[in-house]
Short mmCIF file of C-alpha atoms and ligand atoms in Angstrom, two decimals:
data_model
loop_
_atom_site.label_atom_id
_atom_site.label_comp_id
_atom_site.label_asym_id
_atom_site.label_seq_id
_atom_site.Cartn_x
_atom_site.Cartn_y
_atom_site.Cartn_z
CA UNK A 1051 104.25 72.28 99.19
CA UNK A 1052 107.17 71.51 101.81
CA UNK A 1053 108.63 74.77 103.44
CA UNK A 1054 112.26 75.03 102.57
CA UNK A 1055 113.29 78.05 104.35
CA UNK A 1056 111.28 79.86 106.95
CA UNK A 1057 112.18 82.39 109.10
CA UNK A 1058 110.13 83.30 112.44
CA UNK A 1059 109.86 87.05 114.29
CA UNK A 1060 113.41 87.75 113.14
CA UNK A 1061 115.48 91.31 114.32
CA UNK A 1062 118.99 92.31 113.35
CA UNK A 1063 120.64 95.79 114.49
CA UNK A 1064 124.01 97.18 113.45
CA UNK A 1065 124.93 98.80 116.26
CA UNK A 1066 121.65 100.42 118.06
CA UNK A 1067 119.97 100.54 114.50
CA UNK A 1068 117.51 98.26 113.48
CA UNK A 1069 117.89 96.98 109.99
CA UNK A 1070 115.16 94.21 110.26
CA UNK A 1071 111.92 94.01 112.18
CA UNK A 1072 109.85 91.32 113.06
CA UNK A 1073 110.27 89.45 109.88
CA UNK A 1074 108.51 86.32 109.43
CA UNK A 1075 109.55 85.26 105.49
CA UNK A 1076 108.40 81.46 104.01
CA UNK A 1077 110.15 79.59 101.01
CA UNK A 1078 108.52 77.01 99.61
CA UNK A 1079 110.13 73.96 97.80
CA UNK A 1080 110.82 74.85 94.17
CA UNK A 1081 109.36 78.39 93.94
CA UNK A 1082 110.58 81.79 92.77
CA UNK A 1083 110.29 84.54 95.84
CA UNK A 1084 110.82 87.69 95.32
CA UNK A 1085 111.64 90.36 98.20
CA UNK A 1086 111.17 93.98 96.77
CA UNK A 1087 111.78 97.26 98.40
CA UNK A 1088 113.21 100.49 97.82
CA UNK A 1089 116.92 101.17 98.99
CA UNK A 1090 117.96 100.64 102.43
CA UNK A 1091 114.71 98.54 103.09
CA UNK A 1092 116.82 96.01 104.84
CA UNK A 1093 116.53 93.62 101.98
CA UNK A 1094 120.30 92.57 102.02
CA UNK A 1095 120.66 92.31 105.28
CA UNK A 1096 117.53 90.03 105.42
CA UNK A 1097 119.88 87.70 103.05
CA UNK A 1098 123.00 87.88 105.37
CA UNK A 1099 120.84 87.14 108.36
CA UNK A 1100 119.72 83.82 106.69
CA UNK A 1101 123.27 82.95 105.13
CA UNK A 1102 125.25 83.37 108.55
CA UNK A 1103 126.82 87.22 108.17
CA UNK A 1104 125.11 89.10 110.29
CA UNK A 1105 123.25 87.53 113.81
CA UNK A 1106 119.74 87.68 114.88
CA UNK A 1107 118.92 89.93 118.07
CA UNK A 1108 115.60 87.72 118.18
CA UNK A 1109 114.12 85.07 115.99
CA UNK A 1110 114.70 81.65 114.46
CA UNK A 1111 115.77 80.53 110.75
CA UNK A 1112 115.15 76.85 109.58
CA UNK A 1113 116.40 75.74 106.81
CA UNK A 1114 115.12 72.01 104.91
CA UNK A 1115 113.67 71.65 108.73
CA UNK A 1116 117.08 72.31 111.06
CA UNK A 1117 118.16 75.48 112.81
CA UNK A 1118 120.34 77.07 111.50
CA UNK A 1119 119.71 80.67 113.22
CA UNK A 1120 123.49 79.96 114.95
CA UNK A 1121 125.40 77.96 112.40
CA UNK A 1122 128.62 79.49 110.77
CA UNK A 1123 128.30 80.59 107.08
CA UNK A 1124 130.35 77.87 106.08
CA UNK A 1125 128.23 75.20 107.45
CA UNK A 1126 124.87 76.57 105.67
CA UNK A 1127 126.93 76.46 102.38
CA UNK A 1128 127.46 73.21 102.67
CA UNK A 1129 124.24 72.37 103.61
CA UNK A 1130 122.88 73.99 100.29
CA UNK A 1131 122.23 77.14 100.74
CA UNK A 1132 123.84 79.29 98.22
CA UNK A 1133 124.13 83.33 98.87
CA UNK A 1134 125.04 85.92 95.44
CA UNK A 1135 126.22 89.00 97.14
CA UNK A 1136 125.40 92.72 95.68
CA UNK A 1137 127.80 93.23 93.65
CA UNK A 1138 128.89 90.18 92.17
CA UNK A 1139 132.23 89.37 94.38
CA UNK A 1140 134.24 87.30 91.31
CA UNK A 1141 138.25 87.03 91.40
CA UNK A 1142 138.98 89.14 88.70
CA UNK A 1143 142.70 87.64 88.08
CA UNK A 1144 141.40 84.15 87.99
CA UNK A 1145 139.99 82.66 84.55
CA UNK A 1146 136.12 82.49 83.87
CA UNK A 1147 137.02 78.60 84.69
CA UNK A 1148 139.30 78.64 87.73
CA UNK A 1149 136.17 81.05 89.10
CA UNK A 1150 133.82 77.75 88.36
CA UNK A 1151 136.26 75.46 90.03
CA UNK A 1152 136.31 77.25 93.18
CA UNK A 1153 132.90 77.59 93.26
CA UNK A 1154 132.42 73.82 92.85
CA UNK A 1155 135.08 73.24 96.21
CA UNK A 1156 132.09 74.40 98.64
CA UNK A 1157 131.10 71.13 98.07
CA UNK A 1158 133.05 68.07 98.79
CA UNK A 1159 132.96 66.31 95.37
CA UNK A 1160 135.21 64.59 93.00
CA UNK A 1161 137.13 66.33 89.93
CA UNK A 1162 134.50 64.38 87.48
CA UNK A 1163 131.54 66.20 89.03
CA UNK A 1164 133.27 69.61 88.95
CA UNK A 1165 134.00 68.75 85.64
CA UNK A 1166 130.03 67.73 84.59
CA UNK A 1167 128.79 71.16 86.15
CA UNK A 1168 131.65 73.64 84.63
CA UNK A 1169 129.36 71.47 80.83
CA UNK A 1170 126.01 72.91 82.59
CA UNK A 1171 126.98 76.23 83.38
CA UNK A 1172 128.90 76.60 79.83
CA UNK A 1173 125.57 75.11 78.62
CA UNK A 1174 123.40 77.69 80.64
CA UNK A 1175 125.69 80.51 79.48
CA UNK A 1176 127.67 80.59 76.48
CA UNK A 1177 128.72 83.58 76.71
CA UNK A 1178 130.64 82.39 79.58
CA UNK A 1179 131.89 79.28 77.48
CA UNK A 1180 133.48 81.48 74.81
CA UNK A 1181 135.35 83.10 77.72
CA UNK A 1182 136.04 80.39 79.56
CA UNK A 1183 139.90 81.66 79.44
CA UNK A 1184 139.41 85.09 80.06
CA UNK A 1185 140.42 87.27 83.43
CA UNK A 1186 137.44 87.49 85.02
CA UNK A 1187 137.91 90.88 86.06
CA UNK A 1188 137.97 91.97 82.50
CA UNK A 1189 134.14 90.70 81.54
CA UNK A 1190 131.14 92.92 81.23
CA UNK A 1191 128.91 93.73 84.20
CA UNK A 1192 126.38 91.46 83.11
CA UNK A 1193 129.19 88.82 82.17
CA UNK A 1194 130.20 88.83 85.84
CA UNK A 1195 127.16 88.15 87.27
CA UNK A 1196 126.55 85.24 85.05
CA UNK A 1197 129.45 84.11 86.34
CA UNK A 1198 128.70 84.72 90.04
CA UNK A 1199 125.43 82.89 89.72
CA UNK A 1200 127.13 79.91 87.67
CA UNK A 1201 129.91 79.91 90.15
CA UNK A 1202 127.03 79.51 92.90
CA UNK A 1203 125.44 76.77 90.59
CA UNK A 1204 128.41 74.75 91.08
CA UNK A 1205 127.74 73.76 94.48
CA UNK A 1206 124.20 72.35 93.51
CA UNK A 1207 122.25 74.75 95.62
CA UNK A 1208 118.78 73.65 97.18
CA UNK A 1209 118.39 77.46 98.12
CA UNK A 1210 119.49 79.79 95.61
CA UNK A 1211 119.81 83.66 97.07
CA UNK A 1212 120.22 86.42 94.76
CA UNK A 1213 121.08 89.94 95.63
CA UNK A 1214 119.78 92.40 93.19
CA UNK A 1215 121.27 90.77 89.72
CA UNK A 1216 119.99 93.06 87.89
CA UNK A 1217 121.94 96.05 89.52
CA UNK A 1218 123.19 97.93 86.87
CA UNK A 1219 122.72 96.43 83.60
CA UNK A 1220 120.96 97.52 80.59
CA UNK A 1221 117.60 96.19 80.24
CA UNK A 1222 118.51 93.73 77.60
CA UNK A 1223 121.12 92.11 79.49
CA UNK A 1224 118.65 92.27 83.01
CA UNK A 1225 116.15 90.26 80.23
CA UNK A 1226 118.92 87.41 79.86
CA UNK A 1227 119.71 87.38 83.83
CA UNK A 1228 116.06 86.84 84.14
CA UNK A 1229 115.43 83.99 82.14
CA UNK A 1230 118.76 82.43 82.93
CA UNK A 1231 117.17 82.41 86.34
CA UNK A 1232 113.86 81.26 85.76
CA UNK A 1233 115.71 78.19 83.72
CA UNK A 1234 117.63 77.17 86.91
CA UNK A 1235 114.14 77.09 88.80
CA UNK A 1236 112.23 75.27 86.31
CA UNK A 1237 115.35 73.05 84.35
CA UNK A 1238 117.20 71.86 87.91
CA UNK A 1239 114.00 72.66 90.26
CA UNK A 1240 116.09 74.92 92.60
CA UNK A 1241 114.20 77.37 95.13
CA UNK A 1242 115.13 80.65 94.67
CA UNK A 1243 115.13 83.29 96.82
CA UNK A 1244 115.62 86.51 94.58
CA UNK A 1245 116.03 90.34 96.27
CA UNK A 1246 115.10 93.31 93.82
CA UNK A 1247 114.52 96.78 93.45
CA UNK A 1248 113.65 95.69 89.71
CA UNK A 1249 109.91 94.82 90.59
CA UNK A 1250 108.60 95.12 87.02
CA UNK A 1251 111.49 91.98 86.45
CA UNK A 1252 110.96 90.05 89.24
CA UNK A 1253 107.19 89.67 89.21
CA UNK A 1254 107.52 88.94 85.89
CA UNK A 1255 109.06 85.70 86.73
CA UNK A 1256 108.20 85.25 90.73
CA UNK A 1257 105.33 82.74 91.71
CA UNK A 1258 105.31 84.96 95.20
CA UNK A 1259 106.64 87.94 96.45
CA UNK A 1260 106.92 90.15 100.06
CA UNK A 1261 107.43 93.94 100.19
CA UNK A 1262 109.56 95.28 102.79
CA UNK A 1263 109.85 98.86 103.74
CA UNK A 1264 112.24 100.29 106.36
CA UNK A 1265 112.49 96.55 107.93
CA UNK A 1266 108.98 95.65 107.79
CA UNK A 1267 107.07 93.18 105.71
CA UNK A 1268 104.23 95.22 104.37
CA UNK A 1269 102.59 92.98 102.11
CA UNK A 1270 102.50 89.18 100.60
CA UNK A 1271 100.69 87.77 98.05
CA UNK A 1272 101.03 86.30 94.62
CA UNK A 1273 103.59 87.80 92.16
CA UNK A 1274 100.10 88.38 90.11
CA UNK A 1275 98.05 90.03 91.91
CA UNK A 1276 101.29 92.26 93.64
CA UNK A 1277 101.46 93.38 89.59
CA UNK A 1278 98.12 94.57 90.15
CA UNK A 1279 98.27 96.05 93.27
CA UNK A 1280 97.96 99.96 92.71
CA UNK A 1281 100.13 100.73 95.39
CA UNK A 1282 102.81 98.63 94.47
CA UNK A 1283 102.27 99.93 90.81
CA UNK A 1284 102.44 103.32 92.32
CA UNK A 1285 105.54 102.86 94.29
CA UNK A 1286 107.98 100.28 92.12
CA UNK A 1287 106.42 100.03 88.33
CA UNK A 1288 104.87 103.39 87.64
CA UNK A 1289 108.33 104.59 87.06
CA UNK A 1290 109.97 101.48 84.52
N1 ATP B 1461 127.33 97.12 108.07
C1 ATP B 1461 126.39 98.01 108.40
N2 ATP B 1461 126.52 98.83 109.45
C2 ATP B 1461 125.55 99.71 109.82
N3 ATP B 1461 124.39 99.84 109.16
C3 ATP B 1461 124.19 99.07 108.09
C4 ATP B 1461 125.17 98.11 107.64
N4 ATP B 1461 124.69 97.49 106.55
C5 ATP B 1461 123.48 98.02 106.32
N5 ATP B 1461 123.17 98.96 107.23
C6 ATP B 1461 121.92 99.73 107.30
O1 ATP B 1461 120.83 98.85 107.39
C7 ATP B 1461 119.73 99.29 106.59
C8 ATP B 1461 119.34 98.22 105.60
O2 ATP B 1461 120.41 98.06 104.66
P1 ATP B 1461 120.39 96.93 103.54
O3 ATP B 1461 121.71 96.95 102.89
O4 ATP B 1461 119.91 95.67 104.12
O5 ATP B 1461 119.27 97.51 102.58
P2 ATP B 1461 118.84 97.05 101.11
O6 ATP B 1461 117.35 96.90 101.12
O7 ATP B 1461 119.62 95.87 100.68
O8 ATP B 1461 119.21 98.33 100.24
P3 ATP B 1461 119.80 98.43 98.72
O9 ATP B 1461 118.61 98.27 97.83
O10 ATP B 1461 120.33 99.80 98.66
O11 ATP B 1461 120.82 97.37 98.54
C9 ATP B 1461 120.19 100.60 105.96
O12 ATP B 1461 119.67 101.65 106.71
C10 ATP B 1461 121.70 100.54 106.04
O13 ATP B 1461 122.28 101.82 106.16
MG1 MG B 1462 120.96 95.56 99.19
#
């Protein structure tokens, strides 16, 4: 399987404190990998470091083979690589539909092929499609971050980053999210890259997953046998 994103011995501080530590992280082509760890871990900071947002101390980041440790954040959007924020940044006074249309100016493409992926996102979520007129602002939590990750869909990501999408909802709605998610991986064969506290979730769908605590990787393995590992059952599923 062909490495799609791999990052090497990588440290980022804010300020004098150090947020990650030595990471070394490896996506491959067309898997589900899921980064756990308990708040503050350093899990969405990991993310900005690989989208542009935050800079390296140390350490390189290749993306589909090129460095990309000191590109700008626009140029690894348009080379694919698609980041969700926490917290699901929408426009909340644009339509469910003028939010889909800006997502689909990252990349440079005709009004036809905007047009084609608004019908696959409606397609992958009709809730959206019954609102395609409404304020965004006014949708449900879990309404907004369908949109977030079908506005990130319309840029045809080859590296899909999520940021906790399951922050917040109720578990019936985090259900949906997750196998709206697992669809995008297995129906358009994107690589995902998907950050949780959620573990119980996110191995349920993961092929592979990393633990970090306080900045360090402290385990990889196999979504399967991380669901059986006692200390991970201890520390992030005992309690769901
Ligand atoms: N802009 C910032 N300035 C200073 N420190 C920061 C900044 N952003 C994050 N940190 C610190 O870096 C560490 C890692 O934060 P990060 O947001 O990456 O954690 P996280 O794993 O995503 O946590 P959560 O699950 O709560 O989202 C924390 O100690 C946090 O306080
Ligand atoms: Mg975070």
């Amino acid at each position: 399987m062909s490495v799609v994103l791999e990052m090497k011995n990588v440290e980022t501080y804010y300020g004098k404190i150090q947020a990650v530590k030595d990471v070394n992280i490896s996506v491959k082509q067309g898997e589900i990998l899921a980064l756990l760890g308990a708040n503050g871990a350093g899990k969405s900071t990991i993310l900005k470091t690989i989208s542009g947002l935050v800079r390296p101390a140390q350490g390189t980041i290749h993306f589909m083979g090129e460095d990309i440790t000191k590109k700008e954040p626009h140029s690894i959007v348009e080379m694919g690589l698609i980041h969700v924020p926490e917290g699901r940044r929408i426009f909340g006074a644009l339509t469910v539909t003028e939010n889909l249309e800006l997502g689909g100016f990252t990349k440079k493409s005709d009004k036809s092929k905007t047009h084609k992926n608004i019908k696959k996102v409606f397609d992958m979520f009709p809730r959206l499609a019954e609102r395609h007129k409404q304020l965004a602002g006014t949708l449900s939590g879990g309404e907004q971050q369908m949109l977030a990750i079908g506005r990130a869909l319309m840029s045809e990501p080859k590296l899909l980053m999520l940021d906790e999408p399951s922050m917040g909802l109720a578990p019936i709605i985090v259900l949906e999210i997750m196998k709206i998610i697992k669809r995008i991986n297995t129906e358009n064969n994107t690589t995902i890259l998907l950050v949780e506290q959620n573990a119980k979730a996110a191995l349920k769908l993961a092929h592979r997953g990393y633990v970090l605590e306080t900045g360090n990787i402290t385990l990889e393995d196999s979504a399967d046998s991380l669901r059986k590992n006692d200390s991970i059952i201890k520390a992030y599923l005992g309690a769901h």
